Amino acid sequence: MAGTVAFGSVPTRQGDLFVAVTEDGVACVGWGDRGGWGEGGRAKARVLEGLNLPEVDDPGRTAAVLGELGDYYAGRLRVFSVPVDWRLTSPVQRKVLGTLYETVPYGKAVTYGELATRSQTGVPARAIGSIMGANPIPIIVPCHRVVAENGLGGFSGGEGVESKRWLLTMEGYLQPTLDWD
Protein backbone atom coordinates (compact mmCIF):
# COMPACT_ATOMS: atom_id res chain seq x y z
CA MET A 1 0.00 0.00 0.00
CA ALA A 2 2.82 2.42 -0.72
CA GLY A 3 2.05 5.75 -2.29
CA THR A 4 1.63 9.38 -1.36
CA VAL A 5 -0.85 11.61 0.43
CA ALA A 6 -2.28 14.91 -0.78
CA PHE A 7 -3.94 17.46 1.49
CA GLY A 8 -6.64 19.99 0.71
CA SER A 9 -9.22 22.11 2.50
CA VAL A 10 -12.72 23.43 1.98
CA PRO A 11 -14.49 26.17 3.95
CA THR A 12 -17.77 25.10 5.57
CA ARG A 13 -20.30 26.64 7.93
CA GLN A 14 -18.44 24.83 10.71
CA GLY A 15 -15.01 26.10 9.74
CA ASP A 16 -12.39 24.77 7.38
CA LEU A 17 -12.36 21.03 6.79
CA PHE A 18 -9.08 19.47 5.79
CA VAL A 19 -8.69 16.19 3.97
CA ALA A 20 -5.87 13.73 3.45
CA VAL A 21 -6.27 11.65 0.31
CA THR A 22 -4.12 8.71 -0.77
CA GLU A 23 -4.27 6.90 -4.09
CA ASP A 24 -6.80 4.58 -2.42
CA GLY A 25 -9.19 7.28 -1.19
CA VAL A 26 -9.87 9.74 1.60
CA ALA A 27 -7.95 8.66 4.70
CA CYS A 28 -8.65 11.59 7.00
CA VAL A 29 -11.01 14.54 7.44
CA GLY A 30 -10.48 17.10 10.18
CA TRP A 31 -11.21 20.59 11.34
CA GLY A 32 -8.44 23.14 11.55
CA ASP A 33 -7.01 26.41 10.42
CA ARG A 34 -5.48 27.29 7.09
CA GLY A 35 -2.05 27.67 8.69
CA GLY A 36 -1.34 23.99 9.18
CA TRP A 37 -4.45 21.96 9.87
CA GLY A 38 -5.09 23.03 13.42
CA GLU A 39 -3.11 22.59 16.62
CA GLY A 40 -0.15 24.40 15.11
CA GLY A 41 0.23 21.74 12.43
CA ARG A 42 0.38 18.81 14.88
CA ALA A 43 -2.76 17.17 13.48
CA LYS A 44 -1.36 17.13 9.96
CA ALA A 45 1.96 15.79 11.28
CA ARG A 46 0.10 12.97 13.09
CA VAL A 47 -1.71 12.04 9.87
CA LEU A 48 1.55 11.98 7.94
CA GLU A 49 3.13 9.83 10.65
CA GLY A 50 0.13 7.48 10.81
CA LEU A 51 0.02 7.01 7.05
CA ASN A 52 3.81 6.83 6.78
CA LEU A 53 3.55 8.30 3.27
CA PRO A 54 5.23 11.30 1.70
CA GLU A 55 3.14 14.39 1.06
CA VAL A 56 2.55 15.58 -2.49
CA ASP A 57 0.87 18.68 -3.86
CA ASP A 58 -1.96 17.19 -5.93
CA PRO A 59 -5.13 19.34 -6.03
CA GLY A 60 -6.60 16.98 -8.62
CA ARG A 61 -6.55 14.13 -6.12
CA THR A 62 -8.39 16.10 -3.45
CA ALA A 63 -10.89 17.84 -5.77
CA ALA A 64 -13.60 15.16 -5.66
CA VAL A 65 -13.54 14.85 -1.86
CA LEU A 66 -13.56 18.62 -1.35
CA GLY A 67 -16.34 19.01 -3.89
CA GLU A 68 -18.50 16.41 -2.20
CA LEU A 69 -17.92 17.93 1.25
CA GLY A 70 -18.83 21.36 -0.12
CA ASP A 71 -21.99 19.93 -1.71
CA TYR A 72 -22.90 18.12 1.53
CA TYR A 73 -22.65 21.33 3.55
CA ALA A 74 -24.66 23.18 0.89
CA GLY A 75 -27.44 20.60 1.20
CA ARG A 76 -26.91 19.21 -2.32
CA LEU A 77 -25.37 15.84 -1.38
CA ARG A 78 -26.74 13.08 0.80
CA VAL A 79 -24.50 10.14 -0.16
CA PHE A 80 -20.74 10.37 -0.52
CA SER A 81 -19.30 8.46 -3.46
CA VAL A 82 -15.59 9.10 -2.95
CA PRO A 83 -13.55 6.02 -2.04
CA VAL A 84 -12.46 5.62 1.58
CA ASP A 85 -8.97 4.54 2.65
CA TRP A 86 -9.37 2.84 6.04
CA ARG A 87 -5.67 2.42 6.84
CA LEU A 88 -5.75 4.78 9.86
CA THR A 89 -8.19 2.42 11.61
CA SER A 90 -7.61 -0.85 13.45
CA PRO A 91 -9.54 -3.94 12.32
CA VAL A 92 -12.14 -3.46 15.08
CA GLN A 93 -12.50 0.26 14.35
CA ARG A 94 -12.81 -0.57 10.66
CA LYS A 95 -15.63 -3.04 11.36
CA VAL A 96 -17.58 -0.63 13.58
CA LEU A 97 -17.02 2.43 11.37
CA GLY A 98 -17.70 0.37 8.23
CA THR A 99 -20.99 -0.80 9.69
CA LEU A 100 -21.91 2.81 10.45
CA TYR A 101 -20.86 3.93 6.96
CA GLU A 102 -22.89 1.20 5.27
CA THR A 103 -26.05 1.14 7.40
CA VAL A 104 -26.87 4.63 8.71
CA PRO A 105 -27.99 6.95 5.90
CA TYR A 106 -28.43 10.71 5.76
CA GLY A 107 -31.14 11.95 8.12
CA LYS A 108 -31.07 8.86 10.32
CA ALA A 109 -29.28 8.04 13.56
CA VAL A 110 -28.38 4.98 15.59
CA THR A 111 -27.59 4.65 19.28
CA TYR A 112 -24.18 3.56 20.53
CA GLY A 113 -25.79 0.29 21.70
CA GLU A 114 -27.50 -0.34 18.38
CA LEU A 115 -24.24 0.19 16.51
CA ALA A 116 -22.47 -2.17 18.92
CA THR A 117 -25.04 -4.85 18.08
CA ARG A 118 -25.04 -4.17 14.33
CA SER A 119 -21.25 -4.32 14.08
CA GLN A 120 -21.15 -7.81 15.64
CA THR A 121 -17.73 -7.05 17.12
CA GLY A 122 -18.49 -7.68 20.79
CA VAL A 123 -17.49 -4.06 21.51
CA PRO A 124 -19.72 -2.67 24.31
CA ALA A 125 -21.76 0.48 23.71
CA ARG A 126 -19.52 2.62 25.95
CA ALA A 127 -16.50 1.70 23.81
CA ILE A 128 -18.39 2.58 20.61
CA GLY A 129 -18.20 6.20 21.76
CA SER A 130 -14.41 5.97 21.91
CA ILE A 131 -14.31 4.54 18.40
CA MET A 132 -16.53 7.40 17.19
CA GLY A 133 -14.23 9.91 18.90
CA ALA A 134 -11.23 8.41 17.10
CA ASN A 135 -12.93 8.29 13.69
CA PRO A 136 -10.34 9.65 11.24
CA ILE A 137 -12.95 10.33 8.53
CA PRO A 138 -15.83 12.25 10.17
CA ILE A 139 -18.70 13.57 8.05
CA ILE A 140 -18.01 11.01 5.28
CA VAL A 141 -18.04 8.20 7.85
CA PRO A 142 -20.89 9.83 9.77
CA CYS A 143 -20.03 9.44 13.47
CA HIS A 144 -22.32 12.42 14.13
CA ARG A 145 -25.22 10.03 13.42
CA VAL A 146 -24.43 7.94 16.51
CA VAL A 147 -26.36 9.20 19.53
CA ALA A 148 -26.91 8.26 23.13
CA GLU A 149 -30.17 6.62 24.17
CA ASN A 150 -31.03 9.68 26.25
CA GLY A 151 -29.58 12.51 24.16
CA LEU A 152 -26.97 13.42 21.61
CA GLY A 153 -23.91 11.99 23.29
CA GLY A 154 -20.51 13.50 22.57
CA PHE A 155 -18.72 14.72 19.48
CA SER A 156 -15.05 15.51 19.10
CA GLY A 157 -15.17 17.39 15.80
CA GLY A 158 -15.57 21.09 15.13
CA GLU A 159 -17.23 22.79 18.08
CA GLY A 160 -18.07 19.54 19.82
CA VAL A 161 -21.67 18.58 20.51
CA GLU A 162 -22.95 21.84 18.95
CA SER A 163 -21.40 20.73 15.65
CA LYS A 164 -23.13 17.38 16.02
CA ARG A 165 -26.44 19.13 16.74
CA TRP A 166 -25.97 21.36 13.68
CA LEU A 167 -25.18 18.41 11.39
CA LEU A 168 -28.15 16.36 12.62
CA THR A 169 -30.42 19.39 12.21
CA MET A 170 -29.14 20.06 8.70
CA GLU A 171 -29.84 16.42 7.81
CA GLY A 172 -33.39 16.68 9.22
CA TYR A 173 -32.92 14.21 12.06
CA LEU A 174 -33.38 16.99 14.66
CA GLN A 175 -35.89 19.80 14.43
CA PRO A 176 -34.42 23.31 14.06
CA THR A 177 -34.43 25.53 17.12
CA LEU A 178 -35.42 29.17 16.99
CA ASP A 179 -31.80 30.35 16.97
CA TRP A 180 -30.63 27.91 14.27
CA ASP A 181 -29.47 29.62 11.08
XYZ file of C-alpha atoms in Angstrom:
181
model
C 0.000 0.000 0.000
C 2.817 2.423 -0.716
C 2.050 5.752 -2.287
C 1.629 9.376 -1.364
C -0.851 11.607 0.426
C -2.280 14.907 -0.781
C -3.937 17.463 1.488
C -6.639 19.987 0.712
C -9.224 22.114 2.501
C -12.716 23.427 1.975
C -14.493 26.165 3.948
C -17.769 25.104 5.571
C -20.301 26.642 7.928
C -18.443 24.832 10.707
C -15.012 26.102 9.736
C -12.391 24.773 7.380
C -12.362 21.031 6.788
C -9.084 19.474 5.790
C -8.687 16.190 3.968
C -5.866 13.730 3.451
C -6.268 11.653 0.306
C -4.118 8.712 -0.771
C -4.269 6.901 -4.089
C -6.804 4.576 -2.423
C -9.186 7.278 -1.192
C -9.869 9.744 1.598
C -7.951 8.661 4.700
C -8.654 11.589 7.003
C -11.009 14.540 7.441
C -10.477 17.096 10.178
C -11.213 20.591 11.343
C -8.437 23.138 11.552
C -7.014 26.413 10.421
C -5.479 27.292 7.090
C -2.050 27.668 8.691
C -1.336 23.990 9.183
C -4.450 21.957 9.872
C -5.086 23.025 13.419
C -3.114 22.594 16.623
C -0.146 24.399 15.108
C 0.229 21.738 12.428
C 0.381 18.814 14.876
C -2.758 17.174 13.478
C -1.362 17.128 9.956
C 1.957 15.793 11.278
C 0.097 12.965 13.091
C -1.713 12.044 9.868
C 1.551 11.981 7.939
C 3.131 9.827 10.649
C 0.129 7.484 10.806
C 0.016 7.011 7.053
C 3.805 6.829 6.776
C 3.546 8.297 3.275
C 5.234 11.303 1.705
C 3.136 14.391 1.064
C 2.548 15.578 -2.495
C 0.866 18.677 -3.862
C -1.965 17.188 -5.933
C -5.132 19.342 -6.031
C -6.595 16.981 -8.620
C -6.550 14.126 -6.124
C -8.390 16.104 -3.446
C -10.887 17.840 -5.766
C -13.604 15.159 -5.662
C -13.539 14.852 -1.860
C -13.560 18.617 -1.347
C -16.342 19.014 -3.895
C -18.505 16.413 -2.196
C -17.920 17.929 1.252
C -18.834 21.363 -0.123
C -21.990 19.930 -1.706
C -22.900 18.121 1.526
C -22.651 21.331 3.550
C -24.657 23.181 0.886
C -27.440 20.598 1.195
C -26.909 19.212 -2.319
C -25.370 15.841 -1.383
C -26.744 13.077 0.797
C -24.505 10.143 -0.156
C -20.742 10.372 -0.518
C -19.300 8.462 -3.463
C -15.585 9.100 -2.945
C -13.548 6.024 -2.035
C -12.460 5.621 1.585
C -8.969 4.541 2.653
C -9.375 2.840 6.037
C -5.669 2.418 6.839
C -5.753 4.779 9.860
C -8.193 2.424 11.613
C -7.606 -0.848 13.453
C -9.538 -3.942 12.321
C -12.142 -3.458 15.083
C -12.500 0.262 14.353
C -12.815 -0.570 10.661
C -15.634 -3.042 11.356
C -17.578 -0.627 13.578
C -17.017 2.427 11.367
C -17.696 0.373 8.233
C -20.992 -0.800 9.694
C -21.905 2.814 10.453
C -20.859 3.934 6.960
C -22.890 1.199 5.265
C -26.050 1.141 7.402
C -26.874 4.631 8.712
C -27.993 6.947 5.897
C -28.428 10.714 5.759
C -31.143 11.953 8.120
C -31.066 8.855 10.322
C -29.276 8.039 13.557
C -28.377 4.979 15.586
C -27.590 4.650 19.282
C -24.184 3.556 20.530
C -25.787 0.294 21.696
C -27.503 -0.340 18.375
C -24.240 0.192 16.511
C -22.473 -2.170 18.918
C -25.040 -4.852 18.083
C -25.035 -4.172 14.331
C -21.253 -4.321 14.076
C -21.147 -7.808 15.640
C -17.733 -7.045 17.125
C -18.488 -7.676 20.794
C -17.493 -4.056 21.507
C -19.717 -2.671 24.306
C -21.762 0.480 23.714
C -19.523 2.625 25.952
C -16.501 1.697 23.805
C -18.388 2.578 20.608
C -18.201 6.202 21.764
C -14.410 5.971 21.909
C -14.315 4.539 18.400
C -16.530 7.398 17.193
C -14.229 9.915 18.903
C -11.226 8.411 17.104
C -12.933 8.290 13.688
C -10.339 9.649 11.243
C -12.950 10.333 8.526
C -15.835 12.246 10.170
C -18.697 13.571 8.052
C -18.013 11.011 5.279
C -18.043 8.198 7.851
C -20.892 9.830 9.774
C -20.028 9.440 13.467
C -22.319 12.424 14.129
C -25.217 10.032 13.419
C -24.427 7.943 16.511
C -26.357 9.198 19.531
C -26.912 8.259 23.135
C -30.175 6.623 24.171
C -31.034 9.678 26.253
C -29.580 12.510 24.160
C -26.969 13.421 21.608
C -23.908 11.989 23.292
C -20.514 13.499 22.565
C -18.719 14.721 19.478
C -15.050 15.511 19.101
C -15.167 17.393 15.802
C -15.575 21.092 15.132
C -17.234 22.795 18.079
C -18.072 19.537 19.822
C -21.666 18.585 20.513
C -22.945 21.836 18.949
C -21.400 20.734 15.646
C -23.132 17.379 16.018
C -26.437 19.125 16.737
C -25.973 21.364 13.684
C -25.182 18.405 11.385
C -28.155 16.362 12.620
C -30.425 19.390 12.206
C -29.138 20.057 8.695
C -29.844 16.420 7.805
C -33.386 16.682 9.219
C -32.920 14.210 12.062
C -33.380 16.989 14.657
C -35.888 19.804 14.431
C -34.415 23.307 14.062
C -34.428 25.534 17.116
C -35.421 29.173 16.995
C -31.803 30.353 16.969
C -30.629 27.909 14.266
C -29.475 29.618 11.076
